[in-house]
Amino acid sequence: QKEVEQNSGPLSVPEGAIASLNCTYSDRGSQSFFWYRQYSGKSPELIMFIYSNGDKEDGRFTAQLNKASQYVSLLIRDSQPSDSATYLCAVNGAGGFKTIFGAGTRLFVKA
Amino acid sequence: DAGVIQSPRHEVTEMGQEVTLRCKPISGHNSLFWYRQTMMRGLELLIYFNNNVPIDDSGMPEDRFSAKMPNASFSTLKIQPSEPRDSAVYFCASRKTGTYTGELFFGEGSRLTVL
């Protein structure tokens, strides 16, 4: 079992719709959780982080964390073509140092 | 402030040759990470350093790979001898331990092609 698992996609949504991206992790001691966005040919950049169970909202983005289910999700409201990218889920393990990434989900937003 | 700086941006070499990738982290950041990204395997953690000390190198695929961090402003990842399956984008990232976000800052990557 991989430490961080994501559906590779591609996930295709129409412009203005809600995109839902999901991630599960195996280490129950994981402390912090991140979503990075990576445009083609570019490096990953942080868009959201979450530490506590529940929802965290930042503009059009909402991160959701359920530690009991070892599940993290990212919702993108009012999706725009500029949101088309690969979204990487990342997890810091129990020690807090090591950051492990999932393989990423490719999102396409159709105009 | 300058971001994480990696060199070279592109490297094409032949099988068996030595490859050295370089990274300068953001000033003041005390953790440095080397990742490798391929379509098949995604973004894999190879090794990370904290305060210039290697903490976990369990992701280093083989003895052909080695990494050093002689000081707080420089790290190298060396592959000797290189093989075609080493072809990938290698990212260096840095972070300041203890920051609220825990954000990793990535360099632009070094794209390695081994023929």
Tab-separated table of C-alpha atoms in Angstrom:
chain	number	residue	atom	x	y	z
A	1	GLN	CA	0.000	0.000	0.000
A	2	LYS	CA	1.320	3.418	-0.946
A	3	GLU	CA	1.682	5.918	1.872
A	4	VAL	CA	-0.431	8.540	0.099
A	5	GLU	CA	-2.949	7.514	-2.548
A	6	GLN	CA	-4.839	9.600	-5.054
A	7	ASN	CA	-6.937	8.830	-8.091
A	8	SER	CA	-4.716	9.769	-11.017
A	9	GLY	CA	-7.664	10.960	-13.106
A	10	PRO	CA	-7.971	12.774	-15.340
A	11	LEU	CA	-10.917	14.516	-13.725
A	12	SER	CA	-12.824	16.679	-16.167
A	13	VAL	CA	-15.349	19.286	-15.020
A	14	PRO	CA	-17.121	22.126	-16.848
A	15	GLU	CA	-16.265	25.722	-16.062
A	16	GLY	CA	-18.178	26.945	-13.010
A	17	ALA	CA	-18.657	23.471	-11.527
A	18	ILE	CA	-17.252	22.081	-8.289
A	19	ALA	CA	-14.148	19.889	-8.620
A	20	SER	CA	-13.666	17.304	-5.869
A	21	LEU	CA	-10.238	15.763	-5.332
A	22	ASN	CA	-9.591	12.980	-2.845
A	23	CYS	CA	-6.632	11.486	-1.010
A	24	THR	CA	-6.076	8.745	1.558
A	25	TYR	CA	-2.996	8.157	3.695
A	26	SER	CA	-1.689	5.156	5.602
A	27	ASP	CA	0.227	6.619	8.588
A	28	ARG	CA	-2.236	7.239	11.431
A	29	GLY	CA	0.363	9.390	13.164
A	30	SER	CA	0.423	11.922	10.338
A	31	GLN	CA	0.178	15.451	11.613
A	32	SER	CA	-0.267	17.841	8.743
A	33	PHE	CA	-1.755	17.698	5.292
A	34	PHE	CA	-1.218	19.751	2.192
A	35	TRP	CA	-2.514	20.308	-1.302
A	36	TYR	CA	-0.051	21.468	-3.933
A	37	ARG	CA	-0.866	22.497	-7.476
A	38	GLN	CA	1.522	21.733	-10.334
A	39	TYR	CA	1.103	23.186	-13.788
A	40	SER	CA	2.612	21.256	-16.676
A	41	GLY	CA	6.376	21.750	-16.813
A	42	LYS	CA	6.431	23.704	-13.558
A	43	SER	CA	7.224	22.942	-9.944
A	44	PRO	CA	4.607	22.268	-7.246
A	45	GLU	CA	3.226	25.211	-5.263
A	46	LEU	CA	1.253	25.112	-2.026
A	47	ILE	CA	-2.420	26.067	-2.211
A	48	MET	CA	-3.856	24.711	1.056
A	49	PHE	CA	-2.755	23.149	4.335
A	50	ILE	CA	-4.859	21.655	7.114
A	51	TYR	CA	-3.996	20.233	10.531
A	52	SER	CA	-7.312	19.675	12.310
A	53	ASN	CA	-10.351	17.581	11.521
A	54	GLY	CA	-13.047	19.415	9.632
A	55	ASP	CA	-13.131	21.973	6.872
A	56	LYS	CA	-10.828	24.852	6.059
A	57	GLU	CA	-11.834	27.409	3.455
A	58	ASP	CA	-9.666	29.814	1.505
A	59	GLY	CA	-11.407	31.631	-1.317
A	60	ARG	CA	-12.689	29.092	-3.838
A	61	PHE	CA	-10.781	26.254	-2.150
A	62	THR	CA	-11.948	24.090	0.752
A	63	ALA	CA	-9.779	21.403	2.326
A	64	GLN	CA	-11.456	18.689	4.363
A	65	LEU	CA	-9.724	16.353	6.811
A	66	ASN	CA	-11.052	13.228	8.510
A	67	LYS	CA	-8.292	11.632	10.583
A	68	ALA	CA	-10.451	8.709	11.680
A	69	SER	CA	-10.939	7.719	8.047
A	70	GLN	CA	-7.423	8.866	7.052
A	71	TYR	CA	-8.957	10.934	4.310
A	72	VAL	CA	-8.221	14.377	2.908
A	73	SER	CA	-10.095	16.155	0.167
A	74	LEU	CA	-9.963	19.392	-1.781
A	75	LEU	CA	-12.989	21.120	-3.232
A	76	ILE	CA	-12.602	23.799	-5.880
A	77	ARG	CA	-15.733	25.894	-6.328
A	78	ASP	CA	-16.533	27.831	-9.497
A	79	SER	CA	-13.789	25.973	-11.367
A	80	GLN	CA	-11.931	27.998	-13.967
A	81	PRO	CA	-9.867	26.821	-16.974
A	82	SER	CA	-6.840	28.253	-15.147
A	83	ASP	CA	-7.405	25.610	-12.449
A	84	SER	CA	-6.425	22.926	-14.964
A	85	ALA	CA	-3.337	21.337	-13.417
A	86	THR	CA	-2.175	18.337	-11.415
A	87	TYR	CA	-3.128	18.465	-7.734
A	88	LEU	CA	-0.765	16.733	-5.336
A	89	CYS	CA	-1.811	15.616	-1.886
A	90	ALA	CA	1.063	15.660	0.634
A	91	VAL	CA	1.330	14.386	4.195
A	92	ASN	CA	3.818	15.013	6.997
A	93	GLY	CA	4.432	11.910	9.055
A	94	ALA	CA	4.452	11.516	12.807
A	95	GLY	CA	7.866	13.123	13.220
A	96	GLY	CA	6.727	16.161	11.305
A	97	PHE	CA	9.788	16.310	9.071
A	98	LYS	CA	9.107	13.944	6.217
A	99	THR	CA	6.715	15.104	3.485
A	100	ILE	CA	5.327	12.350	1.275
A	101	PHE	CA	3.373	13.121	-1.891
A	102	GLY	CA	0.667	11.229	-3.675
A	103	ALA	CA	0.991	10.653	-7.391
A	104	GLY	CA	-1.383	13.519	-8.152
A	105	THR	CA	-4.765	13.956	-9.828
A	106	ARG	CA	-4.923	15.697	-13.201
A	107	LEU	CA	-7.805	18.161	-13.405
A	108	PHE	CA	-9.194	19.582	-16.635
A	109	VAL	CA	-11.676	22.427	-16.503
A	110	LYS	CA	-13.514	22.819	-19.805
A	111	ALA	CA	-14.506	26.302	-20.909
B	1	ASP	CA	14.441	36.886	-1.803
B	2	ALA	CA	15.639	34.383	-4.362
B	3	GLY	CA	13.854	31.075	-4.380
B	4	VAL	CA	15.403	27.625	-4.409
B	5	ILE	CA	17.981	27.526	-7.172
B	6	GLN	CA	18.772	24.320	-9.035
B	7	SER	CA	21.314	23.587	-11.719
B	8	PRO	CA	21.521	22.422	-14.380
B	9	ARG	CA	17.949	22.885	-15.642
B	10	HIS	CA	18.481	20.255	-18.311
B	11	GLU	CA	21.048	17.505	-18.551
B	12	VAL	CA	21.438	14.956	-21.314
B	13	THR	CA	24.059	12.311	-20.755
B	14	GLU	CA	24.961	8.835	-21.810
B	15	MET	CA	24.558	5.716	-19.761
B	16	GLY	CA	27.465	5.161	-17.410
B	17	GLN	CA	28.356	8.812	-17.017
B	18	GLU	CA	28.389	10.625	-13.681
B	19	VAL	CA	25.681	13.205	-13.103
B	20	THR	CA	25.786	15.901	-10.430
B	21	LEU	CA	22.729	18.011	-9.644
B	22	ARG	CA	23.045	21.107	-7.489
B	23	CYS	CA	20.729	22.989	-5.179
B	24	LYS	CA	20.876	26.231	-3.245
B	25	PRO	CA	18.043	26.444	-0.699
B	26	ILE	CA	16.329	29.624	0.406
B	27	SER	CA	18.448	31.494	2.922
B	28	GLY	CA	17.320	30.724	6.469
B	29	HIS	CA	15.662	27.444	5.559
B	30	ASN	CA	17.119	24.574	7.557
B	31	SER	CA	15.469	21.565	5.895
B	32	LEU	CA	16.257	20.425	2.379
B	33	PHE	CA	14.583	17.706	0.352
B	34	TRP	CA	15.434	15.927	-2.895
B	35	TYR	CA	12.534	14.489	-4.903
B	36	ARG	CA	12.349	12.661	-8.213
B	37	GLN	CA	9.290	12.910	-10.447
B	38	THR	CA	8.284	10.548	-13.249
B	39	MET	CA	4.955	9.862	-14.917
B	40	MET	CA	4.963	6.308	-13.627
B	41	ARG	CA	5.954	6.885	-10.003
B	42	GLY	CA	4.932	10.472	-9.300
B	43	LEU	CA	6.938	12.603	-6.873
B	44	GLU	CA	9.198	10.361	-4.811
B	45	LEU	CA	11.167	11.528	-1.776
B	46	LEU	CA	14.790	10.495	-2.155
B	47	ILE	CA	16.470	12.048	0.886
B	48	TYR	CA	16.063	14.938	3.258
B	49	PHE	CA	18.402	16.924	5.468
B	50	ASN	CA	17.773	18.895	8.617
B	51	ASN	CA	20.454	21.391	9.659
B	52	ASN	CA	22.765	19.869	7.002
B	53	VAL	CA	22.466	16.366	8.478
B	54	PRO	CA	20.862	13.583	6.417
B	55	ILE	CA	17.823	12.408	8.351
B	56	ASP	CA	16.272	9.816	6.061
B	57	ASP	CA	17.778	8.424	2.877
B	58	SER	CA	15.490	5.405	2.620
B	59	GLY	CA	14.132	6.712	-0.670
B	60	MET	CA	17.496	6.654	-2.413
B	61	PRO	CA	16.976	3.906	-4.982
B	62	GLU	CA	20.451	2.401	-5.110
B	63	ASP	CA	24.039	2.877	-4.077
B	64	ARG	CA	24.543	4.666	-7.360
B	65	PHE	CA	22.797	7.632	-5.782
B	66	SER	CA	24.441	9.818	-3.152
B	67	ALA	CA	23.646	13.220	-1.680
B	68	LYS	CA	25.603	15.694	0.377
B	69	MET	CA	24.961	18.956	2.127
B	70	PRO	CA	28.330	20.404	3.109
B	71	ASN	CA	26.817	23.671	4.360
B	72	ALA	CA	23.488	25.400	4.835
B	73	SER	CA	23.504	26.943	1.371
B	74	PHE	CA	24.444	24.055	-0.907
B	75	SER	CA	23.509	20.460	-1.634
B	76	THR	CA	24.365	17.981	-4.371
B	77	LEU	CA	22.733	14.820	-5.660
B	78	LYS	CA	25.092	12.558	-7.555
B	79	ILE	CA	24.336	9.565	-9.746
B	80	GLN	CA	27.258	7.360	-10.691
B	81	PRO	CA	26.998	5.519	-12.996
B	82	SER	CA	23.806	6.822	-14.568
B	83	GLU	CA	21.273	4.531	-16.274
B	84	PRO	CA	18.377	5.255	-18.670
B	85	ARG	CA	15.841	4.479	-15.899
B	86	ASP	CA	17.225	7.439	-13.935
B	87	SER	CA	15.671	9.787	-16.489
B	88	ALA	CA	13.299	12.041	-14.554
B	89	VAL	CA	12.825	15.542	-13.215
B	90	TYR	CA	14.722	16.012	-9.972
B	91	PHE	CA	13.360	18.645	-7.607
B	92	CYS	CA	15.047	20.226	-4.645
B	93	ALA	CA	12.841	21.832	-2.008
B	94	SER	CA	13.521	23.675	1.217
B	95	ARG	CA	11.584	24.605	4.317
B	96	LYS	CA	12.128	26.445	7.549
B	97	THR	CA	11.366	23.978	10.331
B	98	GLY	CA	8.716	25.123	12.748
B	99	THR	CA	6.862	27.476	10.436
B	100	TYR	CA	3.095	27.367	10.809
B	101	THR	CA	2.361	26.274	7.265
B	102	GLY	CA	5.126	23.690	6.884
B	103	GLU	CA	5.258	24.782	3.257
B	104	LEU	CA	7.891	23.303	0.975
B	105	PHE	CA	9.409	25.699	-1.557
B	106	PHE	CA	10.499	23.966	-4.731
B	107	GLY	CA	13.171	24.806	-7.225
B	108	GLU	CA	12.379	24.707	-10.935
B	109	GLY	CA	13.773	21.195	-11.232
B	110	SER	CA	16.567	19.525	-13.176
B	111	ARG	CA	15.357	17.455	-16.107
B	112	LEU	CA	17.721	14.515	-16.592
B	113	THR	CA	17.785	12.383	-19.700
B	114	VAL	CA	20.097	9.386	-19.759
B	115	LEU	CA	20.539	7.876	-23.219
